[in-house]
């Protein structure tokens, strides 16, 4: 497992394999961070984007990074335009981070920098977006170095706090503190975390009643989580493994 950090600065100055831009569906460039990235990468970025457009909200596509080299690729993802929070905006924002991370993994990137997608022109509330960004990348730490780049102090503080926030869960039946529950064959690290008592192993088969429990308490009660909270147990799992392995996430960098 690598590092996930909140960084304050200009994303075009980040020395990483992949920079993510908060694009619009045309991929031709625009204002905000997208404008800065297009200016730094040169006009070929818009030409390459046009060949892949349109890109729907929540999706991500990659192009070369042109003049941003040694950055190898720009990933263009389109965030949700904020309406009232009831139009699926959260899910679209989660999808921006997930799709970008999966694409970066396919491109064998060792490092990636994200801006605070959708929090500028698209109007997504900053605190809610920071929480979603942090929880989503913590639930899917498949790139060695992940930077969440903030352009202002307030966003930096929100991201830093969201990255450091412990994920805790208590049993709805008895109130005891829970640990994340893992089904399937555990990788060696998960087995070690289970030996240390910070992860519960559920065995190879999911319960036949169709439920997918994600948490377990010391009295063996098991329960799932709401769709909205889906990623919390995943984050708890990765955190427990990191602690077992003695890794320091180093989650905040000035
Ligand atoms: N480095 C890092 N972050 C930056 C930079 C920079 N150089 N410049 C701005 N930000 P926005 P959106 C921050 O509006 O809300 C474009 O026109 C900024 O402070 O860039 O997803 C696209 O083409 C904010 O926190 O993206 C779309 O049409 C964050 O980046 C539309 O805007 C995102 O703000 C997308 O809007």
PDB file of C-alpha atoms and ligand atoms in Angstrom:
ATOM      1  CA  UNK A   1       0.000   0.000   0.000  1.00  0.00           C
ATOM      2  CA  UNK A   2       1.206   3.468  -0.785  1.00  0.00           C
ATOM      3  CA  UNK A   3       0.438   6.996   0.245  1.00  0.00           C
ATOM      4  CA  UNK A   4      -2.657   9.131  -0.064  1.00  0.00           C
ATOM      5  CA  UNK A   5      -1.984  12.805   0.561  1.00  0.00           C
ATOM      6  CA  UNK A   6      -3.767  16.135   0.555  1.00  0.00           C
ATOM      7  CA  UNK A   7      -1.539  18.629  -1.251  1.00  0.00           C
ATOM      8  CA  UNK A   8      -1.943  22.399  -1.509  1.00  0.00           C
ATOM      9  CA  UNK A   9      -0.892  23.816  -4.876  1.00  0.00           C
ATOM     10  CA  UNK A  10      -1.256  24.017  -8.630  1.00  0.00           C
ATOM     11  CA  UNK A  11      -1.993  20.610 -10.134  1.00  0.00           C
ATOM     12  CA  UNK A  12      -0.039  21.454 -13.306  1.00  0.00           C
ATOM     13  CA  UNK A  13       3.127  21.564 -11.174  1.00  0.00           C
ATOM     14  CA  UNK A  14       2.737  18.054  -9.749  1.00  0.00           C
ATOM     15  CA  UNK A  15       5.426  15.565 -10.708  1.00  0.00           C
ATOM     16  CA  UNK A  16       3.270  12.498 -11.182  1.00  0.00           C
ATOM     17  CA  UNK A  17       2.579   9.945 -13.921  1.00  0.00           C
ATOM     18  CA  UNK A  18      -1.034  11.033 -14.361  1.00  0.00           C
ATOM     19  CA  UNK A  19      -2.900  14.296 -13.833  1.00  0.00           C
ATOM     20  CA  UNK A  20      -6.701  14.198 -13.732  1.00  0.00           C
ATOM     21  CA  UNK A  21      -8.660  17.104 -15.137  1.00  0.00           C
ATOM     22  CA  UNK A  22     -12.201  18.154 -14.211  1.00  0.00           C
ATOM     23  CA  UNK A  23     -13.437  18.333 -17.786  1.00  0.00           C
ATOM     24  CA  UNK A  24     -16.753  18.903 -19.561  1.00  0.00           C
ATOM     25  CA  UNK A  25     -18.323  16.478 -22.020  1.00  0.00           C
ATOM     26  CA  UNK A  26     -16.651  18.063 -25.068  1.00  0.00           C
ATOM     27  CA  UNK A  27     -13.114  17.455 -23.691  1.00  0.00           C
ATOM     28  CA  UNK A  28     -12.093  20.632 -25.514  1.00  0.00           C
ATOM     29  CA  UNK A  29     -10.992  22.455 -22.370  1.00  0.00           C
ATOM     30  CA  UNK A  30     -12.738  25.166 -20.411  1.00  0.00           C
ATOM     31  CA  UNK A  31     -12.161  27.335 -17.366  1.00  0.00           C
ATOM     32  CA  UNK A  32     -10.877  26.467 -13.883  1.00  0.00           C
ATOM     33  CA  UNK A  33      -8.459  23.587 -13.472  1.00  0.00           C
ATOM     34  CA  UNK A  34      -9.308  22.239 -16.941  1.00  0.00           C
ATOM     35  CA  UNK A  35      -8.245  25.539 -18.484  1.00  0.00           C
ATOM     36  CA  UNK A  36      -4.972  25.519 -16.544  1.00  0.00           C
ATOM     37  CA  UNK A  37      -4.220  21.938 -17.601  1.00  0.00           C
ATOM     38  CA  UNK A  38      -5.015  22.626 -21.264  1.00  0.00           C
ATOM     39  CA  UNK A  39      -2.795  25.730 -21.238  1.00  0.00           C
ATOM     40  CA  UNK A  40       0.070  23.766 -19.705  1.00  0.00           C
ATOM     41  CA  UNK A  41      -0.329  20.735 -21.988  1.00  0.00           C
ATOM     42  CA  UNK A  42      -0.696  22.745 -25.203  1.00  0.00           C
ATOM     43  CA  UNK A  43      -3.299  22.685 -28.018  1.00  0.00           C
ATOM     44  CA  UNK A  44      -2.756  19.017 -28.837  1.00  0.00           C
ATOM     45  CA  UNK A  45      -4.627  18.124 -25.640  1.00  0.00           C
ATOM     46  CA  UNK A  46      -7.901  19.519 -26.993  1.00  0.00           C
ATOM     47  CA  UNK A  47      -7.330  17.794 -30.337  1.00  0.00           C
ATOM     48  CA  UNK A  48      -6.803  14.455 -28.574  1.00  0.00           C
ATOM     49  CA  UNK A  49      -9.821  15.117 -26.345  1.00  0.00           C
ATOM     50  CA  UNK A  50     -12.064  15.910 -29.314  1.00  0.00           C
ATOM     51  CA  UNK A  51     -11.287  12.500 -30.791  1.00  0.00           C
ATOM     52  CA  UNK A  52     -12.635  10.788 -27.631  1.00  0.00           C
ATOM     53  CA  UNK A  53     -15.586  13.077 -26.898  1.00  0.00           C
ATOM     54  CA  UNK A  54     -18.272  13.100 -25.698  1.00  0.00           C
ATOM     55  CA  UNK A  55     -17.385  11.877 -22.217  1.00  0.00           C
ATOM     56  CA  UNK A  56     -20.447  11.410 -20.016  1.00  0.00           C
ATOM     57  CA  UNK A  57     -20.571  12.547 -16.367  1.00  0.00           C
ATOM     58  CA  UNK A  58     -18.872   9.992 -14.117  1.00  0.00           C
ATOM     59  CA  UNK A  59     -16.807   8.522 -16.949  1.00  0.00           C
ATOM     60  CA  UNK A  60     -13.063   8.966 -17.555  1.00  0.00           C
ATOM     61  CA  UNK A  61     -10.835   8.791 -20.626  1.00  0.00           C
ATOM     62  CA  UNK A  62      -7.072   9.186 -21.065  1.00  0.00           C
ATOM     63  CA  UNK A  63      -4.937  11.109 -23.523  1.00  0.00           C
ATOM     64  CA  UNK A  64      -1.209  11.786 -23.643  1.00  0.00           C
ATOM     65  CA  UNK A  65      -0.079  14.742 -21.504  1.00  0.00           C
ATOM     66  CA  UNK A  66       1.852  16.469 -24.327  1.00  0.00           C
ATOM     67  CA  UNK A  67       3.772  19.512 -22.983  1.00  0.00           C
ATOM     68  CA  UNK A  68       3.113  18.441 -19.391  1.00  0.00           C
ATOM     69  CA  UNK A  69       5.800  15.750 -19.766  1.00  0.00           C
ATOM     70  CA  UNK A  70       7.250  14.026 -17.750  1.00  0.00           C
ATOM     71  CA  UNK A  71       3.584  13.582 -16.781  1.00  0.00           C
ATOM     72  CA  UNK A  72       2.567  10.708 -19.055  1.00  0.00           C
ATOM     73  CA  UNK A  73      -1.191  11.011 -19.306  1.00  0.00           C
ATOM     74  CA  UNK A  74      -4.061  13.334 -18.601  1.00  0.00           C
ATOM     75  CA  UNK A  75      -7.222  11.592 -17.469  1.00  0.00           C
ATOM     76  CA  UNK A  76     -10.304  13.621 -18.345  1.00  0.00           C
ATOM     77  CA  UNK A  77     -13.292  13.003 -16.112  1.00  0.00           C
ATOM     78  CA  UNK A  78     -16.593  14.858 -16.073  1.00  0.00           C
ATOM     79  CA  UNK A  79     -18.071  15.661 -12.694  1.00  0.00           C
ATOM     80  CA  UNK A  80     -21.745  16.172 -11.821  1.00  0.00           C
ATOM     81  CA  UNK A  81     -23.312  19.599 -12.153  1.00  0.00           C
ATOM     82  CA  UNK A  82     -24.703  20.238  -8.656  1.00  0.00           C
ATOM     83  CA  UNK A  83     -28.462  20.707  -8.498  1.00  0.00           C
ATOM     84  CA  UNK A  84     -29.758  19.829  -5.032  1.00  0.00           C
ATOM     85  CA  UNK A  85     -27.878  16.657  -4.074  1.00  0.00           C
ATOM     86  CA  UNK A  86     -30.902  14.446  -4.842  1.00  0.00           C
ATOM     87  CA  UNK A  87     -30.154  13.899  -8.532  1.00  0.00           C
ATOM     88  CA  UNK A  88     -27.429  11.274  -8.122  1.00  0.00           C
ATOM     89  CA  UNK A  89     -24.634  13.837  -7.841  1.00  0.00           C
ATOM     90  CA  UNK A  90     -22.804  11.829  -5.134  1.00  0.00           C
ATOM     91  CA  UNK A  91     -22.766   8.637  -7.223  1.00  0.00           C
ATOM     92  CA  UNK A  92     -21.448  10.479 -10.266  1.00  0.00           C
ATOM     93  CA  UNK A  93     -18.653  12.031  -8.214  1.00  0.00           C
ATOM     94  CA  UNK A  94     -17.704   8.637  -6.716  1.00  0.00           C
ATOM     95  CA  UNK A  95     -17.639   7.245 -10.246  1.00  0.00           C
ATOM     96  CA  UNK A  96     -15.228  10.000 -11.414  1.00  0.00           C
ATOM     97  CA  UNK A  97     -12.666   8.887  -8.837  1.00  0.00           C
ATOM     98  CA  UNK A  98     -13.238   5.149  -9.295  1.00  0.00           C
ATOM     99  CA  UNK A  99     -13.079   5.252 -13.102  1.00  0.00           C
ATOM    100  CA  UNK A 100      -9.979   7.449 -13.034  1.00  0.00           C
ATOM    101  CA  UNK A 101      -8.194   5.119 -10.600  1.00  0.00           C
ATOM    102  CA  UNK A 102      -9.076   2.003 -12.626  1.00  0.00           C
ATOM    103  CA  UNK A 103      -7.900   3.672 -15.833  1.00  0.00           C
ATOM    104  CA  UNK A 104      -4.668   4.792 -14.145  1.00  0.00           C
ATOM    105  CA  UNK A 105      -4.082   1.222 -12.991  1.00  0.00           C
ATOM    106  CA  UNK A 106      -4.586  -0.006 -16.565  1.00  0.00           C
ATOM    107  CA  UNK A 107      -1.996   2.555 -17.675  1.00  0.00           C
ATOM    108  CA  UNK A 108       0.387   1.213 -15.006  1.00  0.00           C
ATOM    109  CA  UNK A 109       0.736   4.574 -13.289  1.00  0.00           C
ATOM    110  CA  UNK A 110       2.723   4.773 -10.071  1.00  0.00           C
ATOM    111  CA  UNK A 111       1.312   8.154  -9.103  1.00  0.00           C
ATOM    112  CA  UNK A 112      -1.774  10.250  -9.808  1.00  0.00           C
ATOM    113  CA  UNK A 113      -2.964  13.739  -8.881  1.00  0.00           C
ATOM    114  CA  UNK A 114      -6.650  14.686  -8.635  1.00  0.00           C
ATOM    115  CA  UNK A 115      -8.153  18.172  -8.419  1.00  0.00           C
ATOM    116  CA  UNK A 116     -11.258  18.740  -6.276  1.00  0.00           C
ATOM    117  CA  UNK A 117     -13.572  17.616  -9.084  1.00  0.00           C
ATOM    118  CA  UNK A 118     -16.876  19.503  -9.511  1.00  0.00           C
ATOM    119  CA  UNK A 119     -16.291  21.939  -6.633  1.00  0.00           C
ATOM    120  CA  UNK A 120     -15.721  25.010  -8.812  1.00  0.00           C
ATOM    121  CA  UNK A 121     -17.869  25.908 -11.810  1.00  0.00           C
ATOM    122  CA  UNK A 122     -20.056  22.787 -11.288  1.00  0.00           C
ATOM    123  CA  UNK A 123     -20.953  23.957  -7.769  1.00  0.00           C
ATOM    124  CA  UNK A 124     -20.650  20.767  -5.690  1.00  0.00           C
ATOM    125  CA  UNK A 125     -20.406  21.729  -1.982  1.00  0.00           C
ATOM    126  CA  UNK A 126     -16.747  21.613  -0.943  1.00  0.00           C
ATOM    127  CA  UNK A 127     -17.063  19.632   2.294  1.00  0.00           C
ATOM    128  CA  UNK A 128     -19.307  16.941   0.842  1.00  0.00           C
ATOM    129  CA  UNK A 129     -17.018  16.618  -2.189  1.00  0.00           C
ATOM    130  CA  UNK A 130     -13.900  16.356  -0.013  1.00  0.00           C
ATOM    131  CA  UNK A 131     -15.505  13.581   2.011  1.00  0.00           C
ATOM    132  CA  UNK A 132     -16.476  11.653  -1.133  1.00  0.00           C
ATOM    133  CA  UNK A 133     -13.036  12.155  -2.702  1.00  0.00           C
ATOM    134  CA  UNK A 134     -11.216  10.971   0.426  1.00  0.00           C
ATOM    135  CA  UNK A 135     -13.465   7.984   1.135  1.00  0.00           C
ATOM    136  CA  UNK A 136     -13.436   6.822  -2.476  1.00  0.00           C
ATOM    137  CA  UNK A 137      -9.660   6.881  -2.903  1.00  0.00           C
ATOM    138  CA  UNK A 138      -9.184   5.327   0.562  1.00  0.00           C
ATOM    139  CA  UNK A 139     -11.519   2.501  -0.466  1.00  0.00           C
ATOM    140  CA  UNK A 140      -9.531   1.839  -3.646  1.00  0.00           C
ATOM    141  CA  UNK A 141      -5.818   2.450  -2.981  1.00  0.00           C
ATOM    142  CA  UNK A 142      -4.657   0.737  -6.189  1.00  0.00           C
ATOM    143  CA  UNK A 143      -2.133   3.412  -7.217  1.00  0.00           C
ATOM    144  CA  UNK A 144       1.021   3.733  -5.115  1.00  0.00           C
ATOM    145  CA  UNK A 145       0.843   7.470  -4.668  1.00  0.00           C
ATOM    146  CA  UNK A 146      -2.446   9.341  -4.760  1.00  0.00           C
ATOM    147  CA  UNK A 147      -2.485  13.122  -4.342  1.00  0.00           C
ATOM    148  CA  UNK A 148      -5.657  15.107  -3.758  1.00  0.00           C
ATOM    149  CA  UNK A 149      -4.632  18.584  -4.850  1.00  0.00           C
ATOM    150  CA  UNK A 150      -6.390  21.607  -3.364  1.00  0.00           C
ATOM    151  CA  UNK A 151      -6.029  25.073  -4.866  1.00  0.00           C
ATOM    152  CA  UNK A 152      -7.055  26.879  -1.662  1.00  0.00           C
ATOM    153  CA  UNK A 153      -6.429  26.487   2.068  1.00  0.00           C
ATOM    154  CA  UNK A 154     -10.024  25.659   2.937  1.00  0.00           C
ATOM    155  CA  UNK A 155     -10.235  22.760   0.477  1.00  0.00           C
ATOM    156  CA  UNK A 156      -6.832  21.555   1.670  1.00  0.00           C
ATOM    157  CA  UNK A 157      -8.020  21.476   5.277  1.00  0.00           C
ATOM    158  CA  UNK A 158     -11.232  19.659   4.309  1.00  0.00           C
ATOM    159  CA  UNK A 159      -9.314  17.029   2.366  1.00  0.00           C
ATOM    160  CA  UNK A 160      -6.719  16.596   5.118  1.00  0.00           C
ATOM    161  CA  UNK A 161      -9.443  16.065   7.711  1.00  0.00           C
ATOM    162  CA  UNK A 162     -11.414  13.668   5.520  1.00  0.00           C
ATOM    163  CA  UNK A 163      -8.301  11.604   4.813  1.00  0.00           C
ATOM    164  CA  UNK A 164      -7.453  11.362   8.513  1.00  0.00           C
ATOM    165  CA  UNK A 165     -10.989  10.668   9.730  1.00  0.00           C
ATOM    166  CA  UNK A 166     -11.200   7.257  11.392  1.00  0.00           C
ATOM    167  CA  UNK A 167     -13.965   4.978  10.162  1.00  0.00           C
ATOM    168  CA  UNK A 168     -15.759   3.535  13.165  1.00  0.00           C
ATOM    169  CA  UNK A 169     -18.857   1.386  13.334  1.00  0.00           C
ATOM    170  CA  UNK A 170     -20.900   0.091  16.256  1.00  0.00           C
ATOM    171  CA  UNK A 171     -23.194  -2.931  16.362  1.00  0.00           C
ATOM    172  CA  UNK A 172     -26.844  -1.943  15.807  1.00  0.00           C
ATOM    173  CA  UNK A 173     -27.898  -4.869  18.057  1.00  0.00           C
ATOM    174  CA  UNK A 174     -25.560  -4.723  21.057  1.00  0.00           C
ATOM    175  CA  UNK A 175     -23.645  -1.476  20.604  1.00  0.00           C
ATOM    176  CA  UNK A 176     -20.203  -3.128  20.638  1.00  0.00           C
ATOM    177  CA  UNK A 177     -17.463  -1.779  18.380  1.00  0.00           C
ATOM    178  CA  UNK A 178     -17.320  -3.534  15.017  1.00  0.00           C
ATOM    179  CA  UNK A 179     -14.581  -4.698  12.690  1.00  0.00           C
ATOM    180  CA  UNK A 180     -14.893  -5.055   8.898  1.00  0.00           C
ATOM    181  CA  UNK A 181     -15.923  -8.471   7.603  1.00  0.00           C
ATOM    182  CA  UNK A 182     -14.242 -10.031   4.605  1.00  0.00           C
ATOM    183  CA  UNK A 183     -15.660 -12.871   2.507  1.00  0.00           C
ATOM    184  CA  UNK A 184     -13.697 -14.962   0.014  1.00  0.00           C
ATOM    185  CA  UNK A 185     -10.131 -16.182   0.148  1.00  0.00           C
ATOM    186  CA  UNK A 186      -8.141 -13.534   2.045  1.00  0.00           C
ATOM    187  CA  UNK A 187      -4.833 -12.233   0.744  1.00  0.00           C
ATOM    188  CA  UNK A 188      -1.906 -12.749   3.134  1.00  0.00           C
ATOM    189  CA  UNK A 189      -2.142  -9.179   4.507  1.00  0.00           C
ATOM    190  CA  UNK A 190      -5.821  -9.657   5.332  1.00  0.00           C
ATOM    191  CA  UNK A 191      -5.032 -12.926   7.060  1.00  0.00           C
ATOM    192  CA  UNK A 192      -2.469 -11.129   9.227  1.00  0.00           C
ATOM    193  CA  UNK A 193      -5.013  -8.420  10.063  1.00  0.00           C
ATOM    194  CA  UNK A 194      -7.493 -11.139  10.998  1.00  0.00           C
ATOM    195  CA  UNK A 195      -4.870 -12.768  13.259  1.00  0.00           C
ATOM    196  CA  UNK A 196      -4.422  -9.364  14.907  1.00  0.00           C
ATOM    197  CA  UNK A 197      -8.192  -9.163  15.468  1.00  0.00           C
ATOM    198  CA  UNK A 198      -8.787  -6.076  13.335  1.00  0.00           C
ATOM    199  CA  UNK A 199     -10.556  -7.863  10.462  1.00  0.00           C
ATOM    200  CA  UNK A 200     -13.123 -10.703  10.617  1.00  0.00           C
ATOM    201  CA  UNK A 201     -12.996 -13.486   8.019  1.00  0.00           C
ATOM    202  CA  UNK A 202     -16.420 -14.658   6.852  1.00  0.00           C
ATOM    203  CA  UNK A 203     -15.296 -17.735   4.918  1.00  0.00           C
ATOM    204  CA  UNK A 204     -15.489 -18.427   1.220  1.00  0.00           C
ATOM    205  CA  UNK A 205     -19.256 -18.417   0.755  1.00  0.00           C
ATOM    206  CA  UNK A 206     -21.571 -15.452   1.063  1.00  0.00           C
ATOM    207  CA  UNK A 207     -24.691 -16.101   3.174  1.00  0.00           C
ATOM    208  CA  UNK A 208     -27.442 -17.742   1.114  1.00  0.00           C
ATOM    209  CA  UNK A 209     -30.128 -15.294   2.213  1.00  0.00           C
ATOM    210  CA  UNK A 210     -28.729 -12.769  -0.260  1.00  0.00           C
ATOM    211  CA  UNK A 211     -27.468 -10.340   2.375  1.00  0.00           C
ATOM    212  CA  UNK A 212     -23.916  -9.135   2.164  1.00  0.00           C
ATOM    213  CA  UNK A 213     -22.765  -8.413   5.685  1.00  0.00           C
ATOM    214  CA  UNK A 214     -19.844  -5.997   5.899  1.00  0.00           C
ATOM    215  CA  UNK A 215     -19.332  -5.682   9.636  1.00  0.00           C
ATOM    216  CA  UNK A 216     -19.055  -7.987  12.637  1.00  0.00           C
ATOM    217  CA  UNK A 217     -19.040  -7.289  16.384  1.00  0.00           C
ATOM    218  CA  UNK A 218     -17.328  -9.300  19.138  1.00  0.00           C
ATOM    219  CA  UNK A 219     -20.661 -11.082  19.808  1.00  0.00           C
ATOM    220  CA  UNK A 220     -20.661 -12.274  16.187  1.00  0.00           C
ATOM    221  CA  UNK A 221     -23.567 -10.099  15.062  1.00  0.00           C
ATOM    222  CA  UNK A 222     -23.193  -9.268  11.378  1.00  0.00           C
ATOM    223  CA  UNK A 223     -24.765  -6.540   9.295  1.00  0.00           C
ATOM    224  CA  UNK A 224     -24.411  -4.733   5.988  1.00  0.00           C
ATOM    225  CA  UNK A 225     -24.365  -1.081   5.125  1.00  0.00           C
ATOM    226  CA  UNK A 226     -26.569   1.273   3.233  1.00  0.00           C
ATOM    227  CA  UNK A 227     -25.793   2.058  -0.396  1.00  0.00           C
ATOM    228  CA  UNK A 228     -24.714   5.518   0.650  1.00  0.00           C
ATOM    229  CA  UNK A 229     -22.158   4.073   3.077  1.00  0.00           C
ATOM    230  CA  UNK A 230     -20.919   1.298   0.826  1.00  0.00           C
ATOM    231  CA  UNK A 231     -17.324   2.343   0.898  1.00  0.00           C
ATOM    232  CA  UNK A 232     -16.909   2.706   4.672  1.00  0.00           C
ATOM    233  CA  UNK A 233     -16.234  -0.973   5.366  1.00  0.00           C
ATOM    234  CA  UNK A 234     -13.826  -1.090   2.428  1.00  0.00           C
ATOM    235  CA  UNK A 235     -11.933   1.868   3.886  1.00  0.00           C
ATOM    236  CA  UNK A 236     -11.930   0.223   7.332  1.00  0.00           C
ATOM    237  CA  UNK A 237     -10.521  -2.922   5.753  1.00  0.00           C
ATOM    238  CA  UNK A 238      -7.639  -1.140   4.057  1.00  0.00           C
ATOM    239  CA  UNK A 239      -6.936   0.910   7.191  1.00  0.00           C
ATOM    240  CA  UNK A 240      -6.851  -2.235   9.357  1.00  0.00           C
ATOM    241  CA  UNK A 241      -4.433  -3.931   6.974  1.00  0.00           C
ATOM    242  CA  UNK A 242      -2.197  -0.858   6.832  1.00  0.00           C
ATOM    243  CA  UNK A 243      -2.069  -0.677  10.634  1.00  0.00           C
ATOM    244  CA  UNK A 244      -1.296  -4.406  10.854  1.00  0.00           C
ATOM    245  CA  UNK A 245       1.548  -4.008   8.377  1.00  0.00           C
ATOM    246  CA  UNK A 246       2.820  -1.023  10.365  1.00  0.00           C
ATOM    247  CA  UNK A 247       2.399   1.336   7.433  1.00  0.00           C
ATOM    248  CA  UNK A 248       2.040   5.035   7.887  1.00  0.00           C
ATOM    249  CA  UNK A 249      -0.248   6.394   5.221  1.00  0.00           C
ATOM    250  CA  UNK A 250       1.432   9.804   5.419  1.00  0.00           C
ATOM    251  CA  UNK A 251      -1.910  11.247   4.497  1.00  0.00           C
ATOM    252  CA  UNK A 252      -1.193  14.935   4.575  1.00  0.00           C
ATOM    253  CA  UNK A 253       1.527  16.878   2.871  1.00  0.00           C
ATOM    254  CA  UNK A 254       1.668  20.675   2.936  1.00  0.00           C
TER     255      UNK A 254
HETATM  256  N1  LIG B   1      -4.723  23.360  -9.655  1.00  0.00           N
HETATM  257  C1  LIG B   1      -5.488  22.694  -8.782  1.00  0.00           C
HETATM  258  N2  LIG B   1      -6.794  22.971  -8.579  1.00  0.00           N
HETATM  259  C2  LIG B   1      -7.329  23.985  -9.307  1.00  0.00           C
HETATM  260  C3  LIG B   1      -6.585  24.734 -10.243  1.00  0.00           C
HETATM  261  C4  LIG B   1      -5.212  24.382 -10.423  1.00  0.00           C
HETATM  262  N3  LIG B   1      -4.429  25.023 -11.282  1.00  0.00           N
HETATM  263  N4  LIG B   1      -7.395  25.678 -10.785  1.00  0.00           N
HETATM  264  C5  LIG B   1      -8.612  25.524 -10.193  1.00  0.00           C
HETATM  265  N5  LIG B   1      -8.568  24.507  -9.302  1.00  0.00           N
HETATM  266  P1  LIG B   1     -13.343  23.688 -11.677  1.00  0.00           P
HETATM  267  P2  LIG B   1     -15.577  21.777 -11.996  1.00  0.00           P
HETATM  268  C6  LIG B   1      -9.637  23.986  -8.435  1.00  0.00           C
HETATM  269  O1  LIG B   1     -14.292  24.821 -11.817  1.00  0.00           O
HETATM  270  O2  LIG B   1     -16.295  22.391 -10.860  1.00  0.00           O
HETATM  271  C7  LIG B   1     -14.323  23.786 -16.664  1.00  0.00           C
HETATM  272  O3  LIG B   1     -14.712  24.832 -17.492  1.00  0.00           O
HETATM  273  C8  LIG B   1     -10.785  24.887  -8.136  1.00  0.00           C
HETATM  274  O4  LIG B   1     -10.426  25.824  -7.112  1.00  0.00           O
HETATM  275  O5  LIG B   1     -12.061  23.747 -12.422  1.00  0.00           O
HETATM  276  O6  LIG B   1     -15.506  20.300 -12.103  1.00  0.00           O
HETATM  277  C9  LIG B   1     -14.546  22.429 -17.302  1.00  0.00           C
HETATM  278  O7  LIG B   1     -14.229  22.421 -18.671  1.00  0.00           O
HETATM  279  C10 LIG B   1     -11.839  23.884  -7.668  1.00  0.00           C
HETATM  280  O8  LIG B   1     -11.613  23.578  -6.284  1.00  0.00           O
HETATM  281  O9  LIG B   1     -14.057  22.279 -12.127  1.00  0.00           O
HETATM  282  C11 LIG B   1     -16.003  22.185 -17.034  1.00  0.00           C
HETATM  283  O10 LIG B   1     -16.809  22.871 -17.937  1.00  0.00           O
HETATM  284  C12 LIG B   1     -11.524  22.645  -8.481  1.00  0.00           C
HETATM  285  O11 LIG B   1     -10.249  22.884  -9.079  1.00  0.00           O
HETATM  286  C13 LIG B   1     -16.197  22.778 -15.670  1.00  0.00           C
HETATM  287  O12 LIG B   1     -15.192  23.781 -15.525  1.00  0.00           O
HETATM  288  C14 LIG B   1     -12.540  22.323  -9.550  1.00  0.00           C
HETATM  289  O13 LIG B   1     -13.077  23.493 -10.105  1.00  0.00           O
HETATM  290  C15 LIG B   1     -15.965  21.754 -14.575  1.00  0.00           C
HETATM  291  O14 LIG B   1     -16.266  22.345 -13.320  1.00  0.00           O
END
